[in-house]
XYZ file of C-alpha atoms in Angstrom:
248
model
C 0.577 23.646 -1.146
C 4.334 23.295 -1.656
C 6.634 25.773 -3.310
C 7.060 25.327 -7.058
C 10.508 25.238 -8.633
C 9.787 28.411 -10.586
C 8.112 30.251 -7.706
C 9.933 33.125 -5.982
C 12.146 31.796 -3.219
C 10.552 32.389 0.203
C 13.873 33.563 1.625
C 13.300 36.928 -0.056
C 16.354 36.844 -2.320
C 14.282 37.620 -5.420
C 15.548 34.510 -7.205
C 13.499 31.523 -8.277
C 13.261 28.725 -5.750
C 15.179 26.320 -7.994
C 18.093 28.740 -8.244
C 18.235 29.540 -4.544
C 17.110 27.339 -1.642
C 15.786 24.254 -3.441
C 18.961 22.298 -2.732
C 19.253 23.550 0.830
C 16.325 21.748 2.416
C 17.636 22.237 5.937
C 17.283 25.965 5.718
C 14.406 27.250 7.835
C 13.161 30.779 8.206
C 13.290 32.105 11.764
C 10.286 32.922 13.892
C 10.152 35.567 16.589
C 11.490 34.033 19.777
C 13.493 31.254 18.096
C 17.022 30.883 19.565
C 18.589 31.315 16.135
C 16.522 34.439 15.559
C 17.576 35.851 18.931
C 21.261 34.945 18.637
C 22.131 37.905 16.443
C 19.292 40.131 17.591
C 21.331 42.169 20.045
C 24.056 42.827 17.513
C 21.557 43.999 14.902
C 19.728 46.071 17.520
C 22.885 47.881 18.635
C 23.876 48.476 15.030
C 20.417 49.834 14.228
C 20.409 52.147 17.247
C 23.880 53.458 16.398
C 23.067 54.072 12.722
C 19.747 55.772 13.404
C 21.243 57.953 16.133
C 24.226 58.939 13.989
C 22.034 59.611 10.965
C 19.593 61.729 12.950
C 22.350 63.835 14.499
C 24.107 64.294 11.145
C 20.875 65.344 9.439
C 19.716 67.849 12.051
C 22.876 69.035 13.798
C 22.865 72.360 11.966
C 19.355 73.137 13.268
C 20.396 73.262 16.929
C 21.217 76.969 16.723
C 17.857 77.883 15.218
C 15.968 80.578 17.113
C 12.390 80.582 18.416
C 10.126 81.493 15.488
C 6.423 82.062 14.778
C 4.248 80.245 17.344
C 7.300 79.450 19.479
C 7.012 82.950 20.939
C 3.406 82.472 22.130
C 3.727 78.838 23.218
C 7.171 79.025 24.848
C 8.824 82.436 25.224
C 5.668 84.267 26.390
C 3.889 81.303 28.002
C 3.629 81.782 31.811
C 2.330 78.232 32.358
C 5.690 76.621 31.614
C 7.673 78.808 34.024
C 7.085 76.427 36.939
C 7.205 72.647 36.640
C 5.515 72.062 39.983
C 2.677 71.994 40.834
C 1.461 70.483 37.580
C -2.014 71.970 37.783
C -1.175 75.351 36.203
C 0.828 73.585 33.484
C -1.989 71.225 32.522
C -5.125 73.264 33.120
C -6.535 75.009 30.102
C -4.161 73.327 27.655
C -5.375 71.221 24.746
C -1.937 69.575 24.578
C -0.885 68.971 28.206
C 1.900 66.506 27.363
C 3.528 69.083 25.113
C 3.175 71.795 27.762
C 4.824 69.471 30.320
C 7.752 68.855 27.981
C 8.219 72.608 27.489
C 8.073 73.094 31.273
C 10.781 70.435 31.704
C 12.921 72.174 29.110
C 12.467 75.520 30.871
C 13.265 74.011 34.281
C 16.551 72.598 32.963
C 17.788 75.348 30.668
C 15.404 78.277 30.704
C 15.040 79.729 27.210
C 18.257 78.188 25.900
C 16.994 77.159 22.458
C 19.656 74.447 22.096
C 17.986 72.270 24.743
C 14.606 72.468 23.027
C 16.145 71.279 19.759
C 17.882 68.393 21.546
C 14.565 67.190 22.967
C 12.846 67.466 19.587
C 15.566 65.401 17.931
C 15.507 62.847 20.761
C 11.766 62.327 20.261
C 12.326 61.908 16.525
C 15.113 59.347 17.022
C 12.982 57.392 19.516
C 10.158 57.287 16.972
C 12.550 55.961 14.322
C 13.682 53.214 16.715
C 10.074 52.239 17.431
C 9.433 52.127 13.682
C 12.473 49.847 13.323
C 10.963 47.417 15.824
C 7.484 47.669 14.340
C 8.589 46.912 10.779
C 10.838 44.091 11.967
C 8.032 42.406 13.916
C 5.648 42.913 10.999
C 7.981 41.234 8.504
C 8.336 38.259 10.843
C 4.564 37.824 11.171
C 3.083 34.646 9.680
C 1.844 36.336 6.501
C 5.206 37.869 5.547
C 7.823 35.646 7.175
C 8.264 33.273 4.231
C 8.955 36.132 1.849
C 10.833 38.655 3.996
C 12.010 36.689 7.042
C 15.646 36.356 6.023
C 16.073 40.062 5.357
C 13.655 41.411 7.962
C 16.292 43.110 10.110
C 17.970 44.906 7.209
C 14.683 45.893 5.564
C 13.410 47.294 8.868
C 16.629 49.258 9.336
C 16.403 50.677 5.806
C 12.794 51.790 6.374
C 13.676 53.435 9.701
C 16.683 55.258 8.239
C 14.717 56.571 5.265
C 11.944 57.721 7.576
C 14.434 59.411 9.925
C 15.881 61.652 7.188
C 12.775 62.120 5.035
C 12.143 65.815 4.282
C 8.530 65.532 5.476
C 9.880 65.119 9.024
C 11.892 68.336 8.963
C 9.276 70.695 10.382
C 8.393 68.471 13.336
C 12.083 68.297 14.301
C 13.390 71.804 13.618
C 10.289 73.894 14.412
C 10.165 73.602 18.206
C 6.446 74.071 18.734
C 5.795 71.224 16.299
C 6.999 68.920 19.061
C 3.274 68.224 19.374
C 3.395 66.443 16.013
C 6.555 64.507 16.894
C 5.231 63.371 20.290
C 1.918 62.343 18.777
C 3.749 60.385 16.073
C 5.858 58.612 18.694
C 2.725 57.640 20.649
C 1.031 56.522 17.413
C 3.912 54.197 16.543
C 4.081 52.908 20.116
C 0.373 52.090 19.961
C 0.928 49.958 16.864
C 4.091 48.382 18.310
C 2.313 47.379 21.519
C -0.553 45.983 19.438
C 1.832 43.653 17.586
C 3.182 42.367 20.896
C -0.341 42.075 22.252
C -1.118 39.617 19.443
C 2.156 37.684 19.495
C 3.286 37.794 23.137
C 2.150 35.411 25.918
C 1.768 38.452 28.226
C -1.096 39.856 26.203
C -2.762 41.735 29.025
C 0.178 44.005 29.741
C 0.688 44.853 26.082
C -2.989 45.730 25.585
C -2.821 48.082 28.569
C 0.364 49.628 27.141
C -1.276 50.152 23.740
C -4.260 51.923 25.316
C -1.963 54.040 27.503
C 0.166 55.111 24.521
C -2.932 56.087 22.571
C -4.228 58.094 25.551
C -0.894 59.895 25.910
C -1.027 60.690 22.205
C -4.443 62.286 22.733
C -2.752 64.616 25.216
C -0.320 65.660 22.464
C -2.524 66.168 19.404
C -6.107 65.060 18.669
C -5.229 63.630 15.246
C -4.265 60.369 16.988
C -8.005 59.720 17.198
C -7.450 57.695 14.009
C -5.169 55.223 15.839
C -7.887 52.670 16.797
C -8.988 52.466 13.156
C -5.365 52.082 12.056
C -4.864 49.294 14.600
C -7.864 47.484 13.146
C -6.598 47.889 9.569
C -3.107 46.788 10.595
C -4.425 43.710 12.370
C -6.658 42.645 9.483
C -3.921 43.268 6.898
C -0.720 41.976 8.511
C -1.704 39.793 11.454
C -5.076 38.154 10.864
C -4.762 38.365 7.099
C -8.523 38.396 6.620
C -11.608 40.352 7.624
C -13.410 37.070 8.313
C -11.152 35.839 11.154
């Protein structure tokens, strides 16, 4: 069925079709992989990375001097397992969150108990998660179900979502409270699982992306068990944004 004159314009401008793109019939919305979609991709990507990085540093710079508090003492300051990075056995054995223990051991190997380094790693994980969210939202808006409506503004909408997420107050504890790195690492793995799933559906190299999605989910399990919900979320995401139906 064609677009009616009074229907919302599929370019996402919010105007009616007759007041927007009706008289520009040559205008076509980009698809992932199209040359015109890729032409400005690197510029938008660099801009997005720069804005998210700058915003994250500006929001959390004053937390870098924060001391070890509460569970930080038991999990970091008084934890003998993180005093030696190698061999890995003592670091991993007996821990419910081995990936987190390894990251603390790396921090200790580089800077001992210098709290500044631990805050830098926490913020780096948070910024990486925001960048993955940027890519995930962008790919989602360019999927078949949403491309007609949001395709033209997909890059800017994705950037806005990532920036809001990066500075949202709900993220504060996982960035500034060092031991809550478990939450931040799990969240990064969760987002990577979804991001790899999108590529698994849309990329010709499906096998590699499916392996990557499973690996990210497994790494998330080594951070915090709450990622056990990821397979269900992948299913819901696929049915909602990619397949568009529970019958397909």
